[in-house]
């Protein structure tokens, strides 16, 4: 096993897989609503078109980043990952504490299906609207996946590995979704978001530091204590926020 | 145009979920860079300050929103 398996390859692929799982489940809910309300042709066509656009974004931007000096790239990608990761961690902690509502796939499915049913017009127009709804859902949810894949891939030259992690999540959701034919409401979305937030925040601090010229003790191994720091802080913060939200002394 | 607008809104929301969190993180990174350049922080100490600073910013953001949302 390569010496940087646990500090580079595994965290990169795992972060891409888990983040993609969260986003693909949300996109699948909308595509399912389109498919069951207006037929599977516009649903599949819209989703496929969005996947092609996302693939082009990754294939164009990913290799292009090699032309940027490594320190600049690490700093920019590190800051973006830090903003993205702490943003997800903040949201997951606030949801766990009950300060903001949990994401509800069944409610999202019902909303989208009701919206599509309320539209009137010629069958061809309605199919177009449905296809665009599927396209937009997959494109918007996929943008976050594309960013994570590009950012993680660019930092350590793991673009293909991170892409495979994301594709594995797509395949898993498609297989489960095709079998169940209903929104994947049982997926622990908030726990996944928390875990990905921890990983991306750790990556973000590490690469921002590298870009600034920080010397991390243990080099790449410093990712592990950084992830542990965000994990413990997140868990402690979630308990504290929950107690505060409930009006109990923390 | 609506799709393009939604794409830009999504991209903006990815990094600015909470404006104060975003500005604090950017300010923290800038501060560490300045302290490193002026030799106040060494290359190892800067890493610790950066990591702990980010955690403190996260703590402040969550607790502020929790108090506001109570």
XYZ file of C-alpha atoms in Angstrom:
320
model
C 0.000 0.000 0.000
C 1.341 3.423 -0.983
C 2.652 5.457 1.991
C 0.288 8.360 1.243
C -2.792 6.122 0.898
C -4.274 7.212 4.239
C -3.210 10.861 4.001
C -3.914 11.626 0.338
C -5.729 8.996 -1.737
C -8.235 7.671 0.788
C -9.392 11.072 2.178
C -9.654 12.531 -1.333
C -11.728 9.650 -2.741
C -13.821 9.358 0.452
C -14.594 13.108 0.502
C -15.568 13.056 -3.184
C -17.717 9.924 -2.675
C -19.534 11.164 0.445
C -20.083 14.723 -0.832
C -21.400 13.323 -4.101
C -23.733 10.996 -2.228
C -25.354 14.004 -0.497
C -25.774 15.960 -3.721
C -26.765 13.050 -5.967
C -29.519 12.004 -3.547
C -30.962 15.549 -3.780
C -30.704 15.588 -7.574
C -32.225 12.091 -7.785
C -35.298 13.283 -5.844
C -36.033 15.930 -8.486
C -35.314 13.591 -11.413
C -37.617 11.007 -9.805
C -40.363 13.638 -9.449
C -39.936 14.577 -13.118
C -39.931 10.925 -14.220
C -43.013 9.881 -12.285
C -44.961 13.058 -13.170
C -44.041 13.697 -16.826
C -42.399 10.464 -17.989
C -38.859 9.104 -17.927
C -37.754 10.409 -21.333
C -37.470 14.111 -20.332
C -36.117 13.103 -16.904
C -33.298 10.972 -18.324
C -32.551 13.404 -21.188
C -32.328 16.418 -18.825
C -30.169 14.548 -16.311
C -27.875 13.157 -19.024
C -27.386 16.609 -20.590
C -26.426 18.064 -17.193
C -23.964 15.194 -16.551
C -22.310 15.931 -19.920
C -21.984 19.666 -19.006
C -20.539 18.770 -15.586
C -18.118 16.297 -17.165
C -16.919 18.986 -19.577
C -16.399 21.419 -16.668
C -14.264 18.870 -14.774
C -12.325 17.781 -17.883
C -11.641 21.400 -18.912
C -10.913 23.050 -15.574
C -9.121 20.138 -13.917
C -6.161 19.789 -16.315
C -6.047 23.609 -16.877
C -5.199 24.092 -13.191
C -1.803 22.419 -13.810
C -0.640 25.656 -15.459
C -1.120 27.653 -12.241
C 1.945 27.800 -9.915
C 1.505 25.163 -7.189
C 1.714 27.581 -4.209
C -0.924 29.896 -5.719
C -3.120 26.922 -6.583
C -2.827 25.467 -3.067
C -3.675 28.828 -1.497
C -6.731 29.506 -3.710
C -8.056 25.930 -3.576
C -7.306 25.757 0.157
C -9.273 28.926 0.915
C -12.208 27.791 -1.254
C -12.239 24.347 0.422
C -12.054 26.028 3.822
C -15.044 28.263 3.028
C -16.998 25.348 1.560
C -16.077 22.889 4.330
C -16.789 25.222 7.260
C -20.034 26.213 5.510
C -21.199 22.574 5.415
C -19.999 21.959 8.978
C -21.890 25.046 10.213
C -25.085 23.937 8.466
C -24.822 20.333 9.725
C -24.225 21.467 13.327
C -27.128 23.957 13.211
C -29.425 21.268 11.764
C -28.376 18.725 14.389
C -29.000 21.310 17.125
C -32.473 21.970 15.711
C -31.724 25.631 14.938
C -32.487 25.109 11.238
C -34.707 22.434 9.707
C -33.322 19.145 8.379
C -33.460 18.595 4.627
C -36.518 16.468 3.816
C -36.289 14.463 0.566
C -39.946 13.382 0.674
C -41.073 17.020 1.024
C -38.743 18.102 -1.806
C -40.194 15.331 -4.011
C -43.772 16.355 -3.206
C -43.015 20.044 -3.909
C -41.411 19.342 -7.272
C -44.138 16.902 -8.359
C -46.865 19.393 -7.344
C -45.086 22.184 -9.253
C -44.863 20.060 -12.412
C -48.520 18.967 -12.163
C -49.690 22.570 -11.741
C -48.225 23.586 -15.120
C -50.467 23.618 -18.172
C -49.761 23.613 -21.902
C -49.182 21.331 -24.860
C -47.681 17.887 -23.995
C -44.481 18.755 -25.870
C -44.067 22.006 -23.874
C -44.693 20.177 -20.607
C -42.055 17.587 -21.503
C -39.574 20.388 -22.231
C -40.319 22.042 -18.878
C -39.848 18.683 -17.144
C -36.572 18.041 -18.967
C -35.258 21.490 -18.020
C -36.252 20.887 -14.381
C -34.215 17.638 -14.379
C -31.311 19.358 -16.169
C -31.259 22.241 -13.697
C -31.461 19.998 -10.619
C -28.586 17.770 -11.736
C -26.502 20.747 -12.913
C -26.930 22.777 -9.707
C -26.403 19.850 -7.318
C -23.549 18.590 -9.497
C -21.700 21.915 -9.395
C -20.736 21.280 -5.777
C -19.562 17.784 -6.707
C -17.561 19.186 -9.642
C -15.940 21.768 -7.377
C -14.960 19.157 -4.779
C -13.586 16.786 -7.419
C -11.577 19.573 -9.093
C -10.353 21.101 -5.818
C -9.294 17.796 -4.264
C -7.922 16.509 -7.549
C -5.923 19.665 -8.227
C -4.233 19.756 -4.827
C -2.633 16.315 -5.092
C -3.060 15.347 -8.755
C -5.917 12.992 -7.918
C -8.493 14.214 -10.436
C -9.299 10.750 -11.834
C -9.407 9.127 -8.413
C -11.722 11.846 -7.024
C -13.888 11.581 -10.169
C -14.187 7.820 -9.651
C -15.297 8.451 -6.052
C -18.028 10.795 -7.337
C -19.085 8.357 -10.076
C -19.299 5.522 -7.543
C -21.734 7.646 -5.494
C -23.827 8.300 -8.642
C -23.924 4.570 -9.423
C -24.921 3.675 -5.855
C -27.769 6.222 -5.793
C -28.997 5.101 -9.227
C -29.024 1.419 -8.226
C -30.790 2.136 -4.909
C -33.181 4.610 -6.538
C -34.066 2.233 -9.381
C -34.763 -0.528 -6.868
C -36.836 1.578 -4.457
C -38.546 3.983 -6.937
C -39.029 6.580 -4.181
C -36.993 9.443 -2.656
C -33.974 8.174 -0.684
C -35.188 9.831 2.508
C -33.404 7.277 4.728
C -29.935 8.436 3.675
C -28.397 10.191 6.731
C -27.863 13.417 4.785
C -26.897 15.559 7.761
C -24.373 13.058 9.133
C -22.777 12.797 5.679
C -22.710 16.591 5.405
C -21.029 16.792 8.823
C -18.389 14.228 7.843
C -17.638 15.902 4.522
C -17.527 19.313 6.247
C -14.898 17.935 8.653
C -12.787 16.483 5.826
C -12.985 19.524 3.562
C -12.226 21.931 6.427
C -9.120 19.869 7.255
C -8.059 19.818 3.582
C -8.746 23.559 3.399
C -6.604 24.460 6.409
C -3.819 22.137 5.218
C -3.604 23.519 1.682
C -4.131 27.136 2.725
C -1.200 26.624 5.083
C 0.895 25.018 2.335
C 0.126 27.967 0.063
C 1.162 30.428 2.777
C 4.416 28.557 3.431
C 3.400 26.804 6.671
C 5.624 23.857 7.648
C 3.255 21.150 8.895
C 4.806 18.747 11.414
C 4.665 15.282 9.829
C 3.943 16.762 6.365
C 0.813 15.107 4.866
C 0.181 13.240 8.141
C -0.864 16.608 9.645
C -4.198 16.102 7.809
C -5.202 13.485 10.397
C -4.908 15.693 13.528
C -6.502 18.562 11.585
C -9.486 16.333 10.742
C -9.629 15.173 14.386
C -9.613 18.811 15.541
C -12.588 19.728 13.325
C -14.386 16.487 14.229
C -14.084 17.066 17.986
C -14.907 20.775 17.643
C -17.961 19.925 15.512
C -19.273 17.298 17.947
C -18.703 19.556 20.974
C -20.257 22.501 19.190
C -23.314 20.469 18.161
C -23.963 19.474 21.811
C -23.405 23.055 22.998
C -25.691 24.514 20.324
C -28.385 21.916 21.062
C -28.311 22.742 24.768
C -28.432 26.472 24.020
C -31.283 26.051 21.531
C -33.252 24.037 24.087
C -32.753 26.800 26.640
C -30.740 24.602 28.968
C -27.464 25.795 30.491
C -24.671 24.518 28.190
C -30.790 33.216 -18.512
C -32.648 31.856 -15.487
C -30.461 28.743 -15.459
C -27.305 30.858 -15.733
C -28.534 33.095 -12.902
C -29.268 30.003 -10.783
C -25.771 28.652 -11.522
C -24.148 31.884 -10.325
C -26.395 31.973 -7.247
C -25.420 28.360 -6.480
C -21.711 29.120 -6.906
C -22.004 32.194 -4.671
C -23.932 30.221 -2.043
C -21.270 27.488 -2.036
C -18.687 29.839 -0.569
C -20.849 32.461 1.118
C -23.307 30.361 3.119
C -22.882 32.920 5.913
C -21.290 36.250 4.974
C -19.730 36.770 8.397
C -18.191 33.280 8.374
C -16.745 33.885 4.907
C -15.333 37.302 5.778
C -13.920 36.043 9.095
C -12.150 33.105 7.414
C -10.715 35.377 4.704
C -9.647 37.911 7.362
C -8.048 35.139 9.439
C -6.045 33.821 6.478
C -4.931 37.374 5.621
C -3.877 37.998 9.232
C -1.804 34.789 9.346
C -0.162 35.753 6.027
C 0.732 39.222 7.375
C 2.068 37.799 10.664
C 4.161 35.270 8.739
C 5.566 37.888 6.373
C 6.485 40.178 9.267
C 8.203 37.204 11.000
C 5.903 37.424 14.038
C 4.816 33.833 13.357
C 7.179 31.050 12.332
C 6.173 28.493 9.651
C 5.123 25.896 12.249
C 3.336 28.269 14.660
C 1.410 29.792 11.740
C -0.167 26.385 11.028
C -1.413 26.063 14.606
C -2.772 29.630 14.599
C -4.516 29.063 11.260
C -6.166 25.808 12.387
C -7.248 27.089 15.805
C -8.400 30.392 14.322
C -10.679 28.588 11.853
C -12.178 26.457 14.620
C -12.804 29.560 16.768
C -14.486 31.326 13.831
C -16.733 28.273 13.340
C -17.603 28.210 17.054
C -18.469 31.933 17.072
C -20.630 31.597 13.923
C -22.628 28.615 15.208
C -23.167 30.050 18.691
C -24.217 33.440 17.291
C -26.764 31.818 14.975
C -28.001 29.524 17.744
C -28.632 32.490 20.070
C -30.321 34.418 17.272
C -32.497 31.467 16.248
C -33.596 30.544 19.774
